Coordinates of N, CA and C in Angstrom, one line a residue:
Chain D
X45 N 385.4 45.4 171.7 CA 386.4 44.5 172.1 C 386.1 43.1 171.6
X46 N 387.2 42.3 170.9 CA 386.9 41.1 170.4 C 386.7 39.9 171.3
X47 N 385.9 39.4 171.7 CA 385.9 38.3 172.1 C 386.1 36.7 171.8
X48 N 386.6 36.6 170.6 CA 387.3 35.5 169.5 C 387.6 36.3 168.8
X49 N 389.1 35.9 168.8 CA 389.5 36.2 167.9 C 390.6 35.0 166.6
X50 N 390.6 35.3 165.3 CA 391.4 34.5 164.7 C 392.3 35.5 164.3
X51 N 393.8 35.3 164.6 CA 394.7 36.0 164.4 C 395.6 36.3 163.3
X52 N 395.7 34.7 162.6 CA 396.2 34.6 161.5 C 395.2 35.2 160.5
X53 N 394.7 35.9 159.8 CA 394.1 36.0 158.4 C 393.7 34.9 157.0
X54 N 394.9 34.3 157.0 CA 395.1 33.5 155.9 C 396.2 32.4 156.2
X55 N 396.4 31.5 155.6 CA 397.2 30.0 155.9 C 397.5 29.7 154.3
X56 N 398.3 29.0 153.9 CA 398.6 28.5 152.9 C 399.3 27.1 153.0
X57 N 398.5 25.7 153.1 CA 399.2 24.7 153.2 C 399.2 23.8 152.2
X58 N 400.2 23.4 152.0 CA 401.0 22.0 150.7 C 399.3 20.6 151.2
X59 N 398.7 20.3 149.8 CA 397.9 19.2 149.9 C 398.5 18.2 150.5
X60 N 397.9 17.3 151.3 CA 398.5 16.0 151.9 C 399.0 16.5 153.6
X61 N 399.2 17.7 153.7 CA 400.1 18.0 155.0 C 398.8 18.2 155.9
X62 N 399.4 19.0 157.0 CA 398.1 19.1 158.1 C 397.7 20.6 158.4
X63 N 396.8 20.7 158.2 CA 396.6 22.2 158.6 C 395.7 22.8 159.9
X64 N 396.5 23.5 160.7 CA 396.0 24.2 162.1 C 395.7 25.4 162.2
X65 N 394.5 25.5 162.4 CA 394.2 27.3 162.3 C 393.6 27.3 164.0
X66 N 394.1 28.9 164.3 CA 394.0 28.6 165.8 C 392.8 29.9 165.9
X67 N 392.2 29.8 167.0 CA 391.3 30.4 168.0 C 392.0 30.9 169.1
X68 N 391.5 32.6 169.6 CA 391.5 32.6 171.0 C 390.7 33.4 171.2
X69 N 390.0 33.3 173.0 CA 389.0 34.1 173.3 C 389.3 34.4 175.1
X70 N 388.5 35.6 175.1 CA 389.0 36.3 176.7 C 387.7 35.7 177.0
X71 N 386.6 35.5 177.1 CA 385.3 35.1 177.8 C 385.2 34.0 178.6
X72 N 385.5 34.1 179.6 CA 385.7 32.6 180.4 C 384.6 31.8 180.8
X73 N 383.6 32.8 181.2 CA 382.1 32.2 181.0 C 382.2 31.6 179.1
X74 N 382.3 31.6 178.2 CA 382.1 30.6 176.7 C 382.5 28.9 177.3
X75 N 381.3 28.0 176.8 CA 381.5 26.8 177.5 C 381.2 25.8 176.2
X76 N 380.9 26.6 174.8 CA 380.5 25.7 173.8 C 381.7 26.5 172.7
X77 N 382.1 25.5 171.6 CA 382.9 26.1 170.9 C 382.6 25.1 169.4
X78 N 382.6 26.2 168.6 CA 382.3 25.4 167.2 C 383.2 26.2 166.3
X79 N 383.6 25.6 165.3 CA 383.9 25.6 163.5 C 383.1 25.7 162.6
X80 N 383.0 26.6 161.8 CA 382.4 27.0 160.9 C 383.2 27.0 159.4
X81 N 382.9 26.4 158.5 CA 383.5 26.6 157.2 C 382.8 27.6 155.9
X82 N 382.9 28.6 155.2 CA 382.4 29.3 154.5 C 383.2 28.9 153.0
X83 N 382.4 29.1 152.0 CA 382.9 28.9 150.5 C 382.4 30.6 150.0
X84 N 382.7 30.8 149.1 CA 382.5 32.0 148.9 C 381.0 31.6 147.4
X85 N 380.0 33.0 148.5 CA 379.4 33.3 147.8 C 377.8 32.4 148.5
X86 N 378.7 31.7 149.5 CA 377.4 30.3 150.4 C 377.7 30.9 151.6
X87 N 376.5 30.5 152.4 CA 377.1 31.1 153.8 C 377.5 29.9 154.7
X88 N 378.3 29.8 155.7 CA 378.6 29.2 156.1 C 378.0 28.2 156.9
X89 N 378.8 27.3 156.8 CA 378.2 25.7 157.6 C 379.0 25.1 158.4
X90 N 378.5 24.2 159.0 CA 378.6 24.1 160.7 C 379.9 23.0 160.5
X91 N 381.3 22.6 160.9 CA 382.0 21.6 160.9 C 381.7 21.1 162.1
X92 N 382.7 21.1 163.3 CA 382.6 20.6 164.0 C 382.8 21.0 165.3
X93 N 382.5 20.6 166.9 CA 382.1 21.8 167.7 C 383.1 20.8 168.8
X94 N 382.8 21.3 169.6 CA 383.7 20.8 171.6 C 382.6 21.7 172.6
X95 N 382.6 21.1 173.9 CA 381.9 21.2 175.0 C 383.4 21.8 175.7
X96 N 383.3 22.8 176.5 CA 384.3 22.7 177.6 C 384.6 21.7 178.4
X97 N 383.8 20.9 178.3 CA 384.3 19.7 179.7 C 385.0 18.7 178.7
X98 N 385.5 18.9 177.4 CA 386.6 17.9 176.8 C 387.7 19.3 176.5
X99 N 388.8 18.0 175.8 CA 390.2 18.6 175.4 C 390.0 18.6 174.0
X100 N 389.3 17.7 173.4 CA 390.1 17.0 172.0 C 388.5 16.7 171.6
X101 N 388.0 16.5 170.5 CA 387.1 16.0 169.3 C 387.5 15.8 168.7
X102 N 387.0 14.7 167.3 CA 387.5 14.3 166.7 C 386.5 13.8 165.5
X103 N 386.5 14.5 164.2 CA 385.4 14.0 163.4 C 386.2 13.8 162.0
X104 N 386.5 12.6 162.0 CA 387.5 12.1 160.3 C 388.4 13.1 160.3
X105 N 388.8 13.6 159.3 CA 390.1 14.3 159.0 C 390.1 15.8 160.1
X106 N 388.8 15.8 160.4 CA 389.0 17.5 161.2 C 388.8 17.0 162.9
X107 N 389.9 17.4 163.7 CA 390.2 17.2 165.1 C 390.0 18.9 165.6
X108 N 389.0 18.9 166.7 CA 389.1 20.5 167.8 C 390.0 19.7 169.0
X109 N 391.1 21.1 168.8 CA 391.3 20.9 170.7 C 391.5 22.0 171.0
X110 N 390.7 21.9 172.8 CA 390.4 23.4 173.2 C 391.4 23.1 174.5
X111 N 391.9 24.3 174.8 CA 392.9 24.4 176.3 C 392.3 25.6 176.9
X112 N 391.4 25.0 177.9 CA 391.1 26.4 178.7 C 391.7 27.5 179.7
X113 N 392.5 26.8 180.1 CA 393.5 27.6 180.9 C 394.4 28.8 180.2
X114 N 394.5 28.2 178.2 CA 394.7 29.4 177.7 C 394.2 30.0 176.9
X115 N 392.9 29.6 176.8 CA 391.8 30.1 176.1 C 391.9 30.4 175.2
X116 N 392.1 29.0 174.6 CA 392.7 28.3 172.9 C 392.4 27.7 172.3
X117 N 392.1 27.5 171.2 CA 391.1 26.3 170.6 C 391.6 26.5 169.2
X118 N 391.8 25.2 168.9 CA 392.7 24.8 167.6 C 391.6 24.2 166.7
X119 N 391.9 24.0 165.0 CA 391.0 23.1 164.4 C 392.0 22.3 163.8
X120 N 392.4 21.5 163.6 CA 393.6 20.4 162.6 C 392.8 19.9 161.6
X121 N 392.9 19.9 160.4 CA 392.5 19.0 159.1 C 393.8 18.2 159.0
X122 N 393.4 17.1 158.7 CA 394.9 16.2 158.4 C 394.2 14.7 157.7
X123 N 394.4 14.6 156.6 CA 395.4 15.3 155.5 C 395.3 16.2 155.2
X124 N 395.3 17.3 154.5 CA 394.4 19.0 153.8 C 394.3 18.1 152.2
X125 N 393.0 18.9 151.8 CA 392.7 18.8 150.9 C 392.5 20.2 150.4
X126 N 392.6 19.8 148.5 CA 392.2 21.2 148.1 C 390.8 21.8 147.9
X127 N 389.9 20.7 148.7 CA 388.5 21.1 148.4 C 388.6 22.0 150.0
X128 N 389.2 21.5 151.1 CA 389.1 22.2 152.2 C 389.7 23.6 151.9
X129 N 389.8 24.1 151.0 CA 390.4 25.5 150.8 C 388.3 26.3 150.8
X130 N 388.9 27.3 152.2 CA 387.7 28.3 152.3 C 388.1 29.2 153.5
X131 N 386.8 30.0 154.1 CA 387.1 30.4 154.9 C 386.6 30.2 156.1
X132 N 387.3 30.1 157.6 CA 387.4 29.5 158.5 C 386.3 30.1 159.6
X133 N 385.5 29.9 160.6 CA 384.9 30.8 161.3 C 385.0 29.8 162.4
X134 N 385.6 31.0 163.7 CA 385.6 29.8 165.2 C 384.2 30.8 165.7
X135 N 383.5 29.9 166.3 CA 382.8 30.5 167.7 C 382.4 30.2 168.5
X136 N 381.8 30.9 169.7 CA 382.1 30.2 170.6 C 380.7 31.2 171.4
X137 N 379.9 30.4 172.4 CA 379.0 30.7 173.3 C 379.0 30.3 174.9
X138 N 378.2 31.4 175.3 CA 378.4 30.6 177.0 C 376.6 30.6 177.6
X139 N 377.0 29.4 178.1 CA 375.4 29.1 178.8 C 374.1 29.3 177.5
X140 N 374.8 28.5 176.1 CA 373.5 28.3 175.2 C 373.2 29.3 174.6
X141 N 373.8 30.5 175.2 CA 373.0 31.6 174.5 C 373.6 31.9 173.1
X142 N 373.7 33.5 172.6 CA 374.2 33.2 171.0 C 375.7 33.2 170.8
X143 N 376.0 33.0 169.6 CA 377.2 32.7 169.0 C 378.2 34.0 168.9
X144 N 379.4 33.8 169.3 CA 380.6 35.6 168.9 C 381.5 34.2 167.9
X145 N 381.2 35.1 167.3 CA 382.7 34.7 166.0 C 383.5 35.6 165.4
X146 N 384.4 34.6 165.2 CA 386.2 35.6 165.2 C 385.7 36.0 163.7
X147 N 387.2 36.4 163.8 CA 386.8 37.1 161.9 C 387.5 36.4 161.2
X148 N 387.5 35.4 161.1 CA 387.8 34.0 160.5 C 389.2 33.9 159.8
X149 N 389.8 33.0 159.2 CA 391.2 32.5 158.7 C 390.7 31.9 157.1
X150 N 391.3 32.6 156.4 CA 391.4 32.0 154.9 C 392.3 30.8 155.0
X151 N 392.1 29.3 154.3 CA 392.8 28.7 154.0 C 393.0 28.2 152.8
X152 N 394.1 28.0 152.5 CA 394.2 27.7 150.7 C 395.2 26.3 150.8
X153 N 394.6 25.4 150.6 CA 395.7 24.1 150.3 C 395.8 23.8 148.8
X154 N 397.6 23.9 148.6 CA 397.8 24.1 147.1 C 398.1 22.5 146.6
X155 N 397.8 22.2 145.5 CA 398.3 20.9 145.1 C 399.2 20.3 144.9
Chain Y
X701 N 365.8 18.5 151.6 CA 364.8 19.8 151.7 C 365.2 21.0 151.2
X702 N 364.9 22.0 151.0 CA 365.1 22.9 150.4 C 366.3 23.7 151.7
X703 N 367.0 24.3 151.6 CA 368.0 24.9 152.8 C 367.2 26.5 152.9
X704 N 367.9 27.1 153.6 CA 367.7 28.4 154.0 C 367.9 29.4 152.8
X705 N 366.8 30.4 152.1 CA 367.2 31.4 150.8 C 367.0 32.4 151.3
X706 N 367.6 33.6 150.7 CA 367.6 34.9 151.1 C 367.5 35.5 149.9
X707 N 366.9 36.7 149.9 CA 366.7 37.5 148.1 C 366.9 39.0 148.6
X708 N 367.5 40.1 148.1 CA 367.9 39.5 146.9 C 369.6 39.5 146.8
X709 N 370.4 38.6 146.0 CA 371.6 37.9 146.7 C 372.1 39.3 146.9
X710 N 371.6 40.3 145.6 CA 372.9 41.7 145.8 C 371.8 42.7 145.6
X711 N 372.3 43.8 146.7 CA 371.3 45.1 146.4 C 372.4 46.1 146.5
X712 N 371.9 47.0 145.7 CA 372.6 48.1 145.6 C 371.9 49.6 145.9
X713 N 371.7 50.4 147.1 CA 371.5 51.4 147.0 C 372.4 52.8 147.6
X714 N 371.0 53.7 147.6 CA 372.1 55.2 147.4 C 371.8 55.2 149.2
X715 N 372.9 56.2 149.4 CA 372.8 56.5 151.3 C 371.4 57.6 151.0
X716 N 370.6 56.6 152.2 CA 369.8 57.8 152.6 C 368.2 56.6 152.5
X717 N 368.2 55.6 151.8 CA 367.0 54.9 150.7 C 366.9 54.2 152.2
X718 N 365.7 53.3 151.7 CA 365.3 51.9 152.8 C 365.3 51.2 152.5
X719 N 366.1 49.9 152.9 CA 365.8 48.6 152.0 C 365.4 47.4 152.9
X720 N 365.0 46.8 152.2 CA 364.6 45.1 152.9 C 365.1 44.1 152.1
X721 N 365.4 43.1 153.3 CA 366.4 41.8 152.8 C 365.3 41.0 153.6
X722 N 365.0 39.5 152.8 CA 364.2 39.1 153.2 C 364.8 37.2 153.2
X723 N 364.0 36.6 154.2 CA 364.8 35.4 154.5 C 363.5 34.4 154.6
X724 N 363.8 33.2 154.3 CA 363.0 32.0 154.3 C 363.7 31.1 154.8
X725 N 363.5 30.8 155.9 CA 364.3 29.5 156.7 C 363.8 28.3 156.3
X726 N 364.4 27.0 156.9 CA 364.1 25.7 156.5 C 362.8 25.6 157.3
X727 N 361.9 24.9 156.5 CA 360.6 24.3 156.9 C 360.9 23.7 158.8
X728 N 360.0 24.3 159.0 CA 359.9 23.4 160.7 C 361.1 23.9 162.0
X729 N 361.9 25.1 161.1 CA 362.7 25.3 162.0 C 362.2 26.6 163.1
X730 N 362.2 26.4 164.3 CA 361.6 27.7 165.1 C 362.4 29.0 165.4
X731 N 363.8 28.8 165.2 CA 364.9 29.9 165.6 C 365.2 30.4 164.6
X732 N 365.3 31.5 164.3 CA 366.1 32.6 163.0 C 366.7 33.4 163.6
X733 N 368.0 33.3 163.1 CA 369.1 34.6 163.4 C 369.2 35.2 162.0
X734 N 369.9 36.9 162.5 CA 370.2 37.7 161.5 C 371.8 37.9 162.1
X735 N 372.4 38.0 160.9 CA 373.9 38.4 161.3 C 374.4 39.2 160.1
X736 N 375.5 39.5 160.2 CA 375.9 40.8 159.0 C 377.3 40.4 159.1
X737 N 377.8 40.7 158.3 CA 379.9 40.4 157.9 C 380.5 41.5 157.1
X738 N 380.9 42.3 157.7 CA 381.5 43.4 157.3 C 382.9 43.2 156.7
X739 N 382.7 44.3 155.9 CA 384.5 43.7 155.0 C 386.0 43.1 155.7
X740 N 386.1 42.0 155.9 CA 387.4 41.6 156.7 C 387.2 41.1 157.9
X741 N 384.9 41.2 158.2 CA 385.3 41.0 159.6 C 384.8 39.8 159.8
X742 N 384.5 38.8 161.1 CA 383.7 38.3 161.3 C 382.2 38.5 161.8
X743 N 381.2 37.6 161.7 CA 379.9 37.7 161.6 C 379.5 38.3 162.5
X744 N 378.5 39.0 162.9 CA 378.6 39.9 163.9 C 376.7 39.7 164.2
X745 N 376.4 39.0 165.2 CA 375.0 39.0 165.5 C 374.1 40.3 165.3
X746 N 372.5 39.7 164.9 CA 372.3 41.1 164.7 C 370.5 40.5 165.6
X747 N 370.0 40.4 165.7 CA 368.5 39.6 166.0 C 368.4 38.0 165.7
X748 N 367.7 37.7 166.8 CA 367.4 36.1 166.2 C 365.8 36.1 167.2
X749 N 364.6 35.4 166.7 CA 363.4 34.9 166.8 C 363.7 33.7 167.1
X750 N 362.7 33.5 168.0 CA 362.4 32.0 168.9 C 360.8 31.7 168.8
X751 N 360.2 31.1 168.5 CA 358.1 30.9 168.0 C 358.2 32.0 168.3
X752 N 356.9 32.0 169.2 CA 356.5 33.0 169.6 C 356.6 34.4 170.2
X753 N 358.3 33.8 170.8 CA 358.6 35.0 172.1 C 359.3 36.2 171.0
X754 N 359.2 37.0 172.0 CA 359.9 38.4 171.9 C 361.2 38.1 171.1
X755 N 361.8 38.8 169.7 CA 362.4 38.6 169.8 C 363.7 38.9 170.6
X756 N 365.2 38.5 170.4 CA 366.5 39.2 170.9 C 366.9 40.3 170.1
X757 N 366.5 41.3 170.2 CA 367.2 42.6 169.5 C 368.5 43.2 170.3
X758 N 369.9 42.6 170.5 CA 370.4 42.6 171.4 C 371.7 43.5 170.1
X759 N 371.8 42.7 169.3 CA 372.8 42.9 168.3 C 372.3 44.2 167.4
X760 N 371.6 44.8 167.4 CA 371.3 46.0 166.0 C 371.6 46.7 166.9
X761 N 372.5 47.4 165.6 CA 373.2 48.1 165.6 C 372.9 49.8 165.6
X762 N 371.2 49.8 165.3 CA 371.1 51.1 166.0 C 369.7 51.4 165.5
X763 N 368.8 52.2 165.6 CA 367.4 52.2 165.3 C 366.7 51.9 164.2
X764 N 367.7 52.2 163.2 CA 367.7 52.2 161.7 C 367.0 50.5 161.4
X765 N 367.7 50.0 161.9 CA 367.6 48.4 161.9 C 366.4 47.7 162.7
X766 N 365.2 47.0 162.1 CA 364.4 46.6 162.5 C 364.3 44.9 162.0
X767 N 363.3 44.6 162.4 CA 363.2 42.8 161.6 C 361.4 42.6 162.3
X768 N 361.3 41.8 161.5 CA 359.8 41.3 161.8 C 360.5 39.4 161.1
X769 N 359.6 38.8 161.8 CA 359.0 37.3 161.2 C 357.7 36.9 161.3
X770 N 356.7 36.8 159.6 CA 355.4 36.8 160.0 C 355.2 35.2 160.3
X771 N 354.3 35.0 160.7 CA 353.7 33.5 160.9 C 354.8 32.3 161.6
X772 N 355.5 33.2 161.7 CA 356.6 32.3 162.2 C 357.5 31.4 161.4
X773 N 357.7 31.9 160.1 CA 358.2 31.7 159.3 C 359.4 32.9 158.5
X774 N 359.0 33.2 157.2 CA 359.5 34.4 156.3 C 360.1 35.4 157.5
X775 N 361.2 36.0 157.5 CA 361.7 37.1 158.2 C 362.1 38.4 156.9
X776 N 361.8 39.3 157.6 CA 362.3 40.7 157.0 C 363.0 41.4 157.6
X777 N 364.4 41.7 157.1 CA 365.2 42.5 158.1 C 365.0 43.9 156.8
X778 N 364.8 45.1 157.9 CA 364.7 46.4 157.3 C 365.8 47.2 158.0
X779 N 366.3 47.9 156.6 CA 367.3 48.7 157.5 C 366.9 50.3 156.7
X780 N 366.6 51.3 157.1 CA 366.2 52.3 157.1 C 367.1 53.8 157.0
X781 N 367.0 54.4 155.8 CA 368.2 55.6 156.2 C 369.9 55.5 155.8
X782 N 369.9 53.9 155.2 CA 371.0 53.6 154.8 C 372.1 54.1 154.8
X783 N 373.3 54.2 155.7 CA 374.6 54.6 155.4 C 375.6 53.8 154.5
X784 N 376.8 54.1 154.4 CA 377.8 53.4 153.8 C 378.0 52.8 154.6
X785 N 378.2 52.9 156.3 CA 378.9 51.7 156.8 C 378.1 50.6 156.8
X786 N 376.9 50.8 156.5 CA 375.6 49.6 156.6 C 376.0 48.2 155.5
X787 N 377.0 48.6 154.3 CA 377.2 48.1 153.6 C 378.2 46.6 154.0
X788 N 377.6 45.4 154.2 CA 378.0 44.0 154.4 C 377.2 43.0 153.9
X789 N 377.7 42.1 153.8 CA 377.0 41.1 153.6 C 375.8 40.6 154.7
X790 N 374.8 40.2 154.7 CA 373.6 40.3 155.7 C 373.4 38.3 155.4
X791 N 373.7 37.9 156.7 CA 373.4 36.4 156.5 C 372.4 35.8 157.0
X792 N 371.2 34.9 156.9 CA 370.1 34.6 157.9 C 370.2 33.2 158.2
X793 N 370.1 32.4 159.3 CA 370.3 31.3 159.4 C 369.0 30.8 160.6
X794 N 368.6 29.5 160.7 CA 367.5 28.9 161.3 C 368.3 27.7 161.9
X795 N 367.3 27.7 163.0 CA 367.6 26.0 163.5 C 366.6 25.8 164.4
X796 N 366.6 24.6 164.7 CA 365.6 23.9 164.9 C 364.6 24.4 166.6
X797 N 365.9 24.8 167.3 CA 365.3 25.8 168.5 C 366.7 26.0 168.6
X798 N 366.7 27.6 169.3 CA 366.9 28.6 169.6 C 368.3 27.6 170.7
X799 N 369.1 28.4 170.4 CA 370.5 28.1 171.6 C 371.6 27.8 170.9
X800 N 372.4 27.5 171.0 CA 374.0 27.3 170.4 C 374.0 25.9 170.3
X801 N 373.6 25.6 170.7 CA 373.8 23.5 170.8 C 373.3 22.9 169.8
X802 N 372.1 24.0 169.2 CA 371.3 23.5 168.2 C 372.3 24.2 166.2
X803 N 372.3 23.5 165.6 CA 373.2 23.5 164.5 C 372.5 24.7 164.2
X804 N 372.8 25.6 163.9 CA 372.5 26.7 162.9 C 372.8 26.5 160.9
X805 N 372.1 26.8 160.4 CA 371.9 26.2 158.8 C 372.1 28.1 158.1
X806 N 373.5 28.0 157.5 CA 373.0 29.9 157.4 C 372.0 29.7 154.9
X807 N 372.1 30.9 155.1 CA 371.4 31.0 153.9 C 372.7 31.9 153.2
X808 N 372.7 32.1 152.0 CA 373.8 32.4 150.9 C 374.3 34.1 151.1
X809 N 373.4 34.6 151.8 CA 373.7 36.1 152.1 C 373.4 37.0 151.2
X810 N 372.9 38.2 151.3 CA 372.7 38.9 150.5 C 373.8 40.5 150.5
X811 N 374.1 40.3 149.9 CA 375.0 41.5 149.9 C 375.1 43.1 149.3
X812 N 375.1 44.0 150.3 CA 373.8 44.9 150.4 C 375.5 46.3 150.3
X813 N 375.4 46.7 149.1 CA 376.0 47.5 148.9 C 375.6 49.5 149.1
X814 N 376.0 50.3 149.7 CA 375.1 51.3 150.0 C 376.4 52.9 149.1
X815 N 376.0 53.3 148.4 CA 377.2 54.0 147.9 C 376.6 55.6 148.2

């Protein structure tokens, strides 16, 4: 049973626009939530994360917002760039211990 | 600094062989995970080392699968008896101590083909 999951597969957004790839997870105990970005052929690296006790982060062009009541967590790039074209990884832990990650969202922003 | 390397990037063997994937974390880091990504999927924990203690063998996937880290450094994940489903990419990543809060650094993956 998946406990993150990313449902979309793949995204395709116009450069300049805003791009949302969404998260969801059944584990209500998960109290730490992070972004992961992968390029192919590198392994992935860390973007940017949220604590349960916020709604919103905010790191330059990439914003997390998590809603726990529906145990949802969004990532927004805004503007997209075509360097941000990769692949996406949410995950998420509870009480420190290790990481479950979804099976991530391809994104491709076209020029 | 040098980041986290794994060798060798691609292995190829027959079902049945033993192989080892072998990982060098960043200088000074005490935690190493092992994780695996199967085709389409997401990363799927497999062991991770903390100094000294015991490791978490929570994630292997079944006896075949072992890992050592000597000195507290270099890690060796062995996987033994090789099936085809064994066949994923194998990622190793370090951080500075052990826990989710702490940034994990992954290494390029080795990708471990079993036909």
């Amino acid at each position: 049973d998946q406990q993150v999951k990313q449902n979309s597969p793949s995204l395709s957004v116009q450069e300049g626009r805003i791009s949302i790839l969404n998260c969801d997870y059944t584990n209500s105990m998960f109290d730490y939530f992070l972004w992961y970005k992968k390029y192919p052929a590198e392994g992935p690296t860390f973007l940017i994360s949220i604590s349960s006790i916020k709604d919103k982060n905010e790191d330059g062009r990439f914003t997390v917002f998590l809603n726990k009541s529906a145990k949802h967590l969004s990532l927004h790039i805004v503007p997209s760039q075509p360097g941000d074209s990769a692949v996406y990884f949410c995950a998420a832990s509870a009480l420190g211990n290790m990481l479950t990650f979804g099976g991530g969202t391809r994104l491709m922003v076209k020029p | 600094g040098a980041g986290v390397s794994q060798s060798p990037s691609n292995k190829v063997t027959e079902k049945g062989k033993d192989v080892e994937l072998r990982c060098d974390p960043i200088s000074g880091h005490t935690a190493l995970y092992w994780y695996r990504q199967s085709l389409g999927q997401g990363l799927e924990f497999l062991i991770y080392f903390q100094g000294n203690s015991a490791p978490d063998k929570s994630g292997l996937p079944s006896d075949r699968f072992s890992a050592e880290r000597t000195g507290g450094s270099v890690s060796t994940l062995t996987i033994q008896r090789t099936q085809q489903e064994d066949s994923a990419v194998y990622l190793c990543a370090s951080s500075q101590e052990a826990g989710s809060r702490n940034e994990q650094f992954f290494g390029p993956g080795t990708r471990l083909t079993v036909l």
